[in-house]
Short mmCIF file of C-alpha atoms and ligand atoms in Angstrom, two decimals:
data_model
loop_
_atom_site.label_atom_id
_atom_site.label_comp_id
_atom_site.label_asym_id
_atom_site.label_seq_id
_atom_site.Cartn_x
_atom_site.Cartn_y
_atom_site.Cartn_z
CA MET B 14 -42.95 0.07 -11.06
CA LYS B 15 -39.50 -1.54 -10.94
CA LEU B 16 -39.09 -3.05 -7.50
CA GLN B 17 -35.57 -4.42 -7.70
CA PRO B 18 -32.77 -2.32 -6.20
CA VAL B 19 -30.93 -0.16 -8.76
CA ARG B 20 -28.01 -2.05 -10.35
CA GLY B 21 -24.94 -1.87 -8.14
CA THR B 22 -26.91 -1.08 -4.96
CA HIS B 23 -28.13 -3.39 -2.23
CA ASP B 24 -30.21 -3.44 0.92
CA LEU B 25 -28.36 -4.02 4.15
CA VAL B 26 -30.50 -6.36 6.20
CA GLY B 27 -30.07 -9.35 8.51
CA GLU B 28 -26.52 -10.68 8.57
CA SER B 29 -25.19 -8.04 6.16
CA VAL B 30 -26.29 -5.17 8.41
CA ALA B 31 -24.97 -6.98 11.51
CA LYS B 32 -21.54 -7.38 9.85
CA HIS B 33 -21.59 -3.80 8.61
CA ASN B 34 -22.30 -2.45 12.10
CA PHE B 35 -19.73 -4.76 13.66
CA ILE B 36 -17.04 -3.46 11.27
CA VAL B 37 -17.94 0.19 11.91
CA GLU B 38 -18.06 -0.30 15.70
CA GLU B 39 -14.66 -2.00 15.75
CA ALA B 40 -13.26 0.85 13.66
CA ARG B 41 -14.75 3.40 16.08
CA SER B 42 -13.27 1.68 19.09
CA THR B 43 -9.86 1.47 17.36
CA VAL B 44 -9.73 5.14 16.36
CA ASP B 45 -10.80 6.15 19.88
CA ASN B 46 -7.49 4.83 21.20
CA TYR B 47 -5.66 7.02 18.69
CA GLY B 48 -7.50 10.22 19.61
CA PHE B 49 -9.68 10.64 16.52
CA GLU B 50 -12.98 12.50 16.44
CA GLU B 51 -15.84 11.60 14.14
CA ILE B 52 -16.94 13.83 11.28
CA SER B 53 -19.92 13.43 9.00
CA THR B 54 -19.99 15.53 5.84
CA PRO B 55 -22.97 15.79 3.46
CA ILE B 56 -23.60 13.03 0.95
CA PHE B 57 -23.44 15.58 -1.89
CA GLU B 58 -21.13 18.49 -2.63
CA PHE B 59 -20.68 21.05 -5.39
CA SER B 60 -19.20 19.07 -8.30
CA GLU B 61 -16.06 21.26 -8.29
CA VAL B 62 -15.01 19.76 -4.94
CA PHE B 63 -14.28 16.49 -6.73
CA LYS B 64 -13.53 17.67 -10.27
CA ARG B 65 -10.75 20.01 -9.21
CA THR B 66 -9.13 17.66 -6.68
CA LEU B 67 -9.35 14.07 -7.91
CA GLY B 68 -8.15 15.02 -11.40
CA GLU B 69 -10.11 15.50 -14.63
CA ALA B 70 -8.37 12.47 -16.10
CA SER B 71 -9.03 10.16 -13.13
CA ASP B 72 -11.50 7.32 -13.71
CA ILE B 73 -13.79 8.73 -11.03
CA VAL B 74 -14.12 12.21 -12.56
CA SER B 75 -14.04 11.16 -16.21
CA LYS B 76 -16.66 8.42 -16.03
CA GLU B 77 -17.96 7.47 -12.60
CA MET B 78 -19.52 10.47 -10.91
CA TYR B 79 -23.23 10.83 -10.21
CA THR B 80 -23.53 14.47 -11.19
CA PHE B 81 -26.77 16.39 -11.67
CA GLU B 82 -28.08 19.89 -11.75
CA ASP B 83 -30.29 20.71 -8.77
CA ARG B 84 -33.42 22.84 -8.99
CA GLY B 85 -31.36 25.95 -8.33
CA GLY B 86 -29.13 25.22 -11.33
CA GLU B 87 -26.10 24.16 -9.24
CA SER B 88 -23.97 21.25 -10.39
CA ILE B 89 -24.06 18.73 -7.57
CA THR B 90 -22.22 15.39 -7.22
CA LEU B 91 -22.97 12.48 -4.91
CA ARG B 92 -19.69 11.98 -3.09
CA PRO B 93 -17.50 9.30 -4.70
CA GLU B 94 -15.03 9.48 -1.79
CA GLY B 95 -14.52 11.21 1.53
CA THR B 96 -11.17 12.99 1.48
CA ALA B 97 -12.03 16.01 -0.71
CA PRO B 98 -15.23 16.72 1.30
CA ILE B 99 -13.25 16.67 4.56
CA ALA B 100 -10.65 19.05 3.08
CA ARG B 101 -13.59 21.26 2.01
CA ALA B 102 -15.11 21.08 5.53
CA PHE B 103 -11.74 21.94 7.06
CA ILE B 104 -11.48 25.09 4.93
CA SER B 105 -15.12 26.20 5.10
CA GLY B 106 -15.29 25.46 8.84
CA GLY B 107 -12.18 27.59 9.51
CA MET B 108 -10.46 24.76 11.38
CA ALA B 109 -6.88 25.77 10.56
CA ARG B 110 -6.24 27.00 14.10
CA GLN B 111 -7.21 23.66 15.61
CA LEU B 112 -4.45 21.71 13.89
CA PRO B 113 -3.42 18.97 14.13
CA LEU B 114 -6.78 17.27 13.53
CA LYS B 115 -7.62 13.60 13.29
CA PHE B 116 -10.96 12.66 11.78
CA PHE B 117 -12.81 9.36 11.47
CA TYR B 118 -15.74 9.00 9.07
CA GLN B 119 -18.00 6.39 7.58
CA GLY B 120 -20.92 6.35 5.19
CA PRO B 121 -22.13 5.68 1.65
CA MET B 122 -20.13 6.66 -1.45
CA PHE B 123 -21.28 6.59 -5.06
CA ARG B 124 -19.42 5.60 -8.23
CA TYR B 125 -20.91 4.59 -11.55
CA GLU B 126 -18.67 1.54 -11.99
CA ARG B 127 -19.36 -1.83 -13.58
CA PRO B 128 -20.76 -3.84 -10.67
CA GLN B 129 -19.03 -7.08 -9.73
CA LYS B 130 -18.04 -8.94 -6.58
CA GLY B 131 -16.74 -6.32 -4.13
CA ARG B 132 -17.66 -3.43 -6.43
CA GLN B 133 -20.95 -1.57 -6.14
CA ARG B 134 -22.29 1.74 -7.31
CA GLN B 135 -23.41 2.65 -3.82
CA PHE B 136 -20.87 1.26 -1.37
CA HIS B 137 -19.77 2.23 2.11
CA GLN B 138 -16.42 3.42 3.29
CA LEU B 139 -14.92 4.02 6.68
CA GLY B 140 -11.82 6.10 6.82
CA ILE B 141 -9.51 8.44 8.66
CA GLU B 142 -7.83 11.72 7.74
CA MET B 143 -4.98 13.26 9.73
CA LEU B 144 -4.44 16.93 9.00
CA GLY B 145 -1.49 19.15 9.80
CA ILE B 146 1.19 16.52 10.44
CA SER B 147 3.87 16.36 7.77
CA GLU B 148 6.22 14.12 9.77
CA PRO B 149 6.59 10.46 8.74
CA GLN B 150 5.24 9.56 12.20
CA ALA B 151 1.75 10.34 10.88
CA ASP B 152 2.25 7.88 8.01
CA ILE B 153 3.36 5.22 10.49
CA GLU B 154 0.45 5.90 12.83
CA CYS B 155 -2.01 5.79 9.93
CA LEU B 156 -0.66 2.47 8.68
CA SER B 157 -0.40 0.88 12.11
CA LEU B 158 -3.96 1.95 12.93
CA ALA B 159 -5.15 0.30 9.72
CA ASP B 160 -3.26 -2.88 10.58
CA VAL B 161 -4.61 -2.97 14.17
CA PHE B 162 -8.16 -2.44 12.90
CA LEU B 163 -7.94 -5.18 10.25
CA LYS B 164 -6.67 -7.60 12.89
CA LYS B 165 -9.41 -6.57 15.28
CA ILE B 166 -12.08 -7.65 12.80
CA GLY B 167 -10.37 -11.02 12.42
CA LEU B 168 -8.47 -10.55 9.14
CA GLU B 169 -4.97 -11.39 10.39
CA GLY B 170 -3.13 -13.42 7.74
CA LYS B 171 -5.66 -12.52 5.05
CA TYR B 172 -4.05 -9.40 3.61
CA LYS B 173 -0.76 -7.79 2.72
CA LEU B 174 0.36 -4.18 2.80
CA VAL B 175 1.79 -2.72 -0.40
CA ILE B 176 3.40 0.74 -0.27
CA ASN B 177 5.21 3.17 -2.53
CA SER B 178 6.41 6.75 -2.60
CA LEU B 179 5.21 9.12 -5.30
CA GLY B 180 7.64 11.75 -4.05
CA ASP B 181 6.99 15.47 -3.87
CA GLU B 182 5.69 17.57 -6.77
CA GLU B 183 9.11 18.19 -8.31
CA SER B 184 10.18 14.53 -8.09
CA ARG B 185 6.94 13.48 -9.67
CA ALA B 186 7.10 16.03 -12.48
CA ARG B 187 10.62 14.88 -13.38
CA TYR B 188 9.52 11.27 -13.29
CA VAL B 189 6.41 11.84 -15.42
CA GLU B 190 8.58 13.50 -18.03
CA ALA B 191 11.00 10.55 -18.18
CA LEU B 192 8.18 8.01 -18.10
CA THR B 193 6.26 9.75 -20.87
CA SER B 194 9.26 9.85 -23.14
CA TYR B 195 9.92 6.13 -22.51
CA LEU B 196 6.29 5.20 -23.14
CA GLU B 197 6.11 7.39 -26.27
CA SER B 198 8.87 5.27 -27.74
CA HIS B 199 6.69 2.16 -27.19
CA LYS B 200 3.39 3.78 -28.09
CA SER B 201 2.56 1.36 -30.88
CA ASP B 202 2.71 -1.60 -28.47
CA LEU B 203 0.57 -0.07 -25.73
CA SER B 204 -3.08 -1.04 -25.20
CA GLU B 205 -5.69 1.30 -26.61
CA ASP B 206 -6.62 2.55 -23.12
CA SER B 207 -3.03 3.30 -22.28
CA VAL B 208 -2.45 5.25 -25.48
CA LYS B 209 -5.27 7.52 -24.27
CA ARG B 210 -3.75 7.70 -20.76
CA LEU B 211 -0.37 8.66 -22.18
CA GLU B 212 -1.43 12.22 -22.74
CA LYS B 213 -3.57 12.80 -19.68
CA ASN B 214 -2.39 10.48 -16.94
CA PRO B 215 0.73 8.47 -17.88
CA LEU B 216 1.30 7.31 -14.28
CA ARG B 217 -1.83 5.18 -14.51
CA ILE B 218 -0.20 3.08 -17.22
CA LEU B 219 2.07 1.73 -14.49
CA ASP B 220 -0.78 -0.10 -12.78
CA SER B 221 -2.52 -1.20 -16.00
CA LYS B 222 -3.77 -4.76 -15.80
CA SER B 223 -3.20 -5.43 -19.52
CA GLU B 224 -0.37 -7.93 -20.17
CA GLN B 225 0.65 -5.94 -23.23
CA ASP B 226 1.20 -2.83 -21.06
CA GLN B 227 2.87 -4.76 -18.28
CA ALA B 228 5.53 -6.05 -20.66
CA ILE B 229 6.46 -2.46 -21.48
CA VAL B 230 6.13 -1.13 -17.93
CA LYS B 231 8.57 -3.80 -16.72
CA ASP B 232 11.51 -1.88 -18.23
CA ALA B 233 10.21 1.63 -17.63
CA PRO B 234 12.31 4.07 -15.59
CA SER B 235 11.59 3.57 -11.92
CA LEU B 236 10.02 6.19 -9.70
CA SER B 237 12.47 5.69 -6.84
CA GLU B 238 15.36 6.95 -8.98
CA PHE B 239 13.64 10.31 -9.34
CA LEU B 240 12.83 10.95 -5.68
CA SER B 241 14.27 14.09 -4.12
CA GLU B 242 16.47 13.71 -1.02
CA SER B 243 13.68 14.82 1.29
CA SER B 244 11.15 12.39 -0.28
CA LYS B 245 13.67 9.58 0.08
CA THR B 246 14.34 10.43 3.72
CA HIS B 247 10.60 10.59 4.42
CA PHE B 248 9.94 7.23 2.84
CA GLU B 249 12.88 5.60 4.59
CA ALA B 250 11.56 6.83 7.94
CA VAL B 251 8.14 5.34 7.13
CA THR B 252 9.52 1.93 6.20
CA ALA B 253 11.82 1.96 9.25
CA GLY B 254 8.80 2.70 11.45
CA LEU B 255 6.88 -0.20 9.95
CA GLU B 256 9.82 -2.50 10.56
CA GLN B 257 10.04 -1.36 14.15
CA LEU B 258 6.35 -2.14 14.66
CA LYS B 259 6.82 -5.48 12.89
CA ILE B 260 4.20 -4.66 10.26
CA PRO B 261 5.18 -6.57 7.12
CA PHE B 262 5.02 -4.63 3.84
CA GLU B 263 6.04 -4.89 0.22
CA ILE B 264 7.26 -1.96 -1.89
CA ASP B 265 5.63 -1.87 -5.31
CA GLU B 266 6.91 0.89 -7.56
CA THR B 267 3.96 0.54 -9.88
CA LEU B 268 1.49 1.48 -7.14
CA VAL B 269 0.44 5.01 -8.13
CA ARG B 270 -3.23 5.21 -7.00
CA GLY B 271 -5.86 6.76 -9.20
CA LEU B 272 -6.35 10.20 -7.71
CA ASP B 273 -4.45 13.40 -8.46
CA TYR B 274 -4.17 14.66 -4.91
CA TYR B 275 -1.65 12.06 -3.73
CA CYS B 276 2.04 12.69 -3.06
CA GLU B 277 4.79 10.93 -1.07
CA THR B 278 3.52 7.75 0.68
CA VAL B 279 0.72 5.77 -0.98
CA PHE B 280 -0.46 2.33 0.08
CA GLU B 281 -3.00 -0.45 -0.33
CA PHE B 282 -3.93 -3.37 1.89
CA ARG B 283 -4.76 -6.18 -0.54
CA THR B 284 -6.26 -9.62 -0.23
CA GLU B 285 -6.17 -12.63 -2.52
CA LEU B 286 -9.43 -14.02 -1.16
CA ILE B 287 -12.17 -11.98 -2.83
CA GLY B 288 -11.29 -11.87 -6.53
CA ALA B 289 -10.29 -8.99 -8.79
CA GLN B 290 -11.38 -6.18 -6.46
CA ASP B 291 -8.56 -6.90 -4.09
CA ALA B 292 -7.94 -3.53 -2.37
CA ILE B 293 -9.68 -3.61 0.99
CA LEU B 294 -8.17 -0.43 2.43
CA SER B 295 -6.14 2.23 0.68
CA GLY B 296 -4.86 5.74 0.96
CA GLY B 297 -1.88 8.01 1.11
CA ARG B 298 -0.55 11.52 1.65
CA TYR B 299 -2.08 14.62 0.12
CA ASP B 300 0.04 17.53 1.35
CA LYS B 301 -1.00 19.92 -1.44
CA LEU B 302 -4.75 19.20 -1.54
CA ILE B 303 -5.95 21.80 0.95
CA GLU B 304 -3.76 24.54 -0.47
CA GLN B 305 -4.88 23.68 -3.96
CA MET B 306 -8.51 24.05 -2.83
CA GLY B 307 -7.83 27.56 -1.55
CA GLY B 308 -6.88 26.84 2.09
CA ALA B 309 -3.59 27.41 3.87
CA SER B 310 -0.84 24.89 3.14
CA THR B 311 -1.75 21.88 5.33
CA ALA B 312 -0.32 18.38 5.26
CA GLY B 313 -2.71 15.44 5.14
CA ILE B 314 -2.70 11.67 5.15
CA GLY B 315 -5.46 9.10 5.48
CA PHE B 316 -7.13 5.98 4.20
CA ALA B 317 -10.52 4.54 3.39
CA ALA B 318 -11.70 0.93 3.49
CA GLY B 319 -14.62 -0.52 1.55
CA ILE B 320 -16.96 -1.95 4.17
CA GLU B 321 -18.59 -4.41 1.71
CA ARG B 322 -15.14 -5.77 0.79
CA LEU B 323 -14.23 -6.19 4.45
CA ALA B 324 -17.57 -7.90 5.05
CA LEU B 325 -16.69 -10.52 2.41
CA LEU B 326 -13.72 -11.46 4.61
CA VAL B 327 -15.23 -11.15 8.07
CA GLU B 328 -16.19 -14.61 9.23
CA LYS B 329 -17.51 -14.16 12.68
CA THR B 330 -20.83 -12.50 12.99
CA PRO B 331 -20.98 -10.37 16.07
CA VAL B 332 -22.02 -12.14 19.24
CA LEU B 333 -25.08 -10.44 20.64
CA ASP B 334 -26.41 -10.73 24.17
CA PRO B 335 -29.10 -13.41 24.54
CA ILE B 336 -32.75 -12.50 24.16
CA PHE B 337 -35.23 -12.97 27.00
CA SER B 338 -38.91 -13.30 26.31
CA VAL B 339 -41.65 -11.98 28.57
CA VAL B 340 -44.87 -13.96 28.22
CA PRO B 341 -48.05 -12.58 29.81
CA LEU B 342 -50.43 -15.26 31.05
CA GLY B 343 -53.59 -13.84 29.49
CA LYS B 344 -54.71 -10.32 28.66
CA SER B 345 -54.95 -9.12 32.24
CA ALA B 346 -51.20 -9.45 32.79
CA GLU B 347 -50.20 -7.61 29.62
CA ASN B 348 -49.82 -4.12 31.11
CA ALA B 349 -47.68 -5.39 33.98
CA CYS B 350 -45.53 -7.24 31.42
CA ILE B 351 -45.05 -4.10 29.33
CA ALA B 352 -43.74 -2.40 32.49
CA ILE B 353 -41.40 -5.35 33.20
CA CYS B 354 -40.04 -5.22 29.61
CA HIS B 355 -39.53 -1.48 29.88
CA GLU B 356 -37.62 -1.82 33.15
CA LEU B 357 -35.42 -4.68 31.93
CA ARG B 358 -34.59 -2.94 28.66
CA SER B 359 -33.62 0.22 30.51
CA GLN B 360 -31.21 -1.95 32.50
CA GLY B 361 -29.62 -3.08 29.23
CA PHE B 362 -31.22 -6.50 28.67
CA ARG B 363 -32.46 -7.62 25.25
CA VAL B 364 -36.12 -8.35 25.80
CA GLU B 365 -39.00 -9.34 23.50
CA MET B 366 -42.62 -9.55 24.54
CA ALA B 367 -44.91 -12.23 23.19
CA TYR B 368 -47.78 -9.86 22.51
CA SER B 369 -50.79 -11.95 21.68
CA GLY B 370 -52.44 -15.35 21.37
CA ASN B 371 -53.06 -18.16 23.81
CA MET B 372 -50.28 -19.51 26.01
CA SER B 373 -49.00 -22.03 23.49
CA LYS B 374 -48.90 -19.45 20.67
CA ARG B 375 -47.06 -17.01 22.93
CA MET B 376 -44.48 -19.65 23.86
CA LYS B 377 -43.98 -20.46 20.17
CA LYS B 378 -43.36 -16.76 19.51
CA ALA B 379 -40.74 -16.69 22.28
CA ASP B 380 -39.01 -19.61 20.60
CA LYS B 381 -39.18 -17.98 17.18
CA VAL B 382 -37.37 -14.80 18.26
CA GLY B 383 -34.56 -17.03 19.52
CA ALA B 384 -35.11 -16.32 23.23
CA ILE B 385 -33.07 -18.48 25.59
CA GLY B 386 -35.80 -18.38 28.20
CA ALA B 387 -39.19 -16.93 29.02
CA LEU B 388 -40.46 -15.06 32.03
CA ILE B 389 -44.07 -16.11 32.39
CA VAL B 390 -46.17 -13.64 34.32
CA GLY B 391 -49.87 -13.99 35.24
CA GLU B 392 -52.12 -12.10 37.65
CA ASP B 393 -51.37 -14.56 40.47
CA GLU B 394 -47.64 -14.13 39.99
CA ILE B 395 -47.97 -10.34 40.01
CA ASP B 396 -49.88 -10.51 43.33
CA LYS B 397 -47.16 -12.69 44.83
CA GLY B 398 -44.36 -10.53 43.34
CA ILE B 399 -42.90 -13.42 41.36
CA ALA B 400 -42.47 -14.71 37.77
CA SER B 401 -41.91 -18.19 36.47
CA TRP B 402 -38.73 -18.63 34.52
CA LYS B 403 -38.69 -21.28 31.84
CA ASN B 404 -35.37 -22.26 30.26
CA LEU B 405 -36.37 -22.78 26.62
CA LYS B 406 -33.46 -25.09 25.90
CA THR B 407 -33.83 -27.53 28.79
CA GLY B 408 -37.52 -26.95 29.62
CA GLU B 409 -36.62 -26.51 33.31
CA GLN B 410 -38.86 -24.14 35.24
CA GLN B 411 -38.43 -22.19 38.48
CA GLU B 412 -39.96 -19.30 40.37
CA ILE B 413 -38.08 -16.05 40.87
CA SER B 414 -38.88 -12.87 42.76
CA LEU B 415 -39.65 -9.83 40.58
CA ASN B 416 -37.30 -7.83 42.82
CA SER B 417 -34.31 -9.97 41.90
CA LEU B 418 -35.09 -10.27 38.16
CA SER B 419 -32.13 -8.24 37.06
CA SER B 420 -29.50 -10.14 39.08
CA PHE B 421 -31.08 -13.45 38.00
CA LEU B 422 -31.00 -12.53 34.28
CA SER B 423 -27.43 -11.18 34.55
CA LYS B 424 -26.37 -14.57 35.92
CA ILE B 425 -28.12 -16.35 33.03
CA GLU B 426 -26.41 -13.99 30.55
CA THR B 427 -22.96 -14.79 31.85
CA GLU B 428 -23.66 -18.49 31.77
CA ALA B 429 -25.09 -18.39 28.21
P1 LIG S 1165 -10.09 4.55 -3.07
O1 LIG S 1165 -8.94 3.64 -3.27
O2 LIG S 1165 -10.73 5.11 -4.26
O3 LIG S 1165 -9.55 5.72 -2.13
O4 LIG S 1165 -11.17 3.81 -2.20
C1 LIG S 1165 -10.87 3.29 -0.92
C2 LIG S 1165 -11.45 1.91 -0.75
O5 LIG S 1165 -12.86 1.94 -1.00
C3 LIG S 1165 -10.93 0.88 -1.71
O6 LIG S 1165 -9.71 0.32 -1.25
C4 LIG S 1165 -12.04 -0.16 -1.69
O7 LIG S 1165 -11.91 -1.00 -0.56
C5 LIG S 1165 -13.28 0.70 -1.52
N1 LIG S 1165 -13.99 0.91 -2.82
C6 LIG S 1165 -13.69 1.78 -3.78
N2 LIG S 1165 -14.57 1.72 -4.81
C7 LIG S 1165 -15.48 0.77 -4.46
C8 LIG S 1165 -16.66 0.23 -5.08
N3 LIG S 1165 -17.10 0.69 -6.24
N4 LIG S 1165 -17.34 -0.74 -4.42
C9 LIG S 1165 -16.92 -1.21 -3.22
N5 LIG S 1165 -15.82 -0.72 -2.58
C10 LIG S 1165 -15.10 0.25 -3.18
C11 LIG S 1165 -10.32 6.73 -1.65
O8 LIG S 1165 -11.53 6.77 -1.71
C12 LIG S 1165 -9.53 7.76 -0.87
N6 LIG S 1165 -10.45 8.82 -0.45
C13 LIG S 1165 -8.83 7.11 0.31
C14 LIG S 1165 -8.05 8.09 1.12
C15 LIG S 1165 -8.38 8.64 2.29
N7 LIG S 1165 -6.88 8.60 0.76
C16 LIG S 1165 -6.48 9.45 1.69
N8 LIG S 1165 -7.42 9.49 2.61
#
């Protein structure tokens, strides 16, 4: 039996799970202030949900999906991202009358990519989707929420925001035509990958990492010249909003994003601190997605952040409350100690019981779990209604009444 995790997957345990939970909790508390509700869609969907929305020519659909036939003969795909499933849930759940809607989500995603630092095959995303708001205010709120969240987890100064406008459908179609004709005239100098993209997805050549392609892209027609008046006005309102909120940004006309459903504003928060996989949070508008899936025309904008990538940047591990140990003096005091643990835990204290062994073994166990102090309770103490408190750092000992345990421990917690 192979016992190592499958390539590109990992176990979350110890510090990695603590960081993961810290990131998700901070995201939850941020989105709460913006009036979001949480949604959790299934980990797998009918393959069509992704194939028809992300684009046949996108990297995800053409080579990265975990797709299989289930026992009923249905083609199923493990979700590579969360936006298409939420659009599907919106339509199948008949939520159109509840618009506008603001959803927060988090969970595992699956892409068969080449694993490297910051890139796994099972990774975790947290994200938001705002449905039914076509005004640029939604773009601004989405971007400012992302910025507030990244600062909240301690990443201030470690990232930059890059944005662009893809324009509406007509602007984009006109641009793709001009771009294709320009690139056709340089076909012989393009990289092999880009020659393939030229037919199916020419926009992706713009963000090609190959130097050969970049030399050609440098003089390509620029997207902004093809934007319709309404796309221009929308984008100007977004950038003005960012300026007003003092959120620095950079416009990069080669930012096109890899998925077909995007239109108008697209963006990435990037870092220079974790290597090649530098996008820590990215997203954009998708005003045609829901309609294209068979729902009523509904605007949408959102983002997703890779939790593993954020974890590479998060320095502080969450500060947890201190642990108290309860040490029974001999077998006869064990039941009373279980009751004391139960009571203290229900009051919100972190408590560990040193279950077995002689006194010295039990004290060693208290030390090992990292307790700051131990409540030592024997039969005599129970009769007198007291416990002895031992500070495990200083060794100081004192007696306290069982009735005032909770106020005593609260005081220790605040001093710790
Ligand atoms: P995406 O850019 O494909 O967009 O992924 C979003 C984020 O997920 C990336 O910026 C990155 O941090 C993380 N990520 C992607 N692939 C991997 C991987 N293999 N390993 C680790 N982290 C990864 C979307 O998924 C869109 N659904 C975002 C969105 C929401 N657009 C609108 N709403």
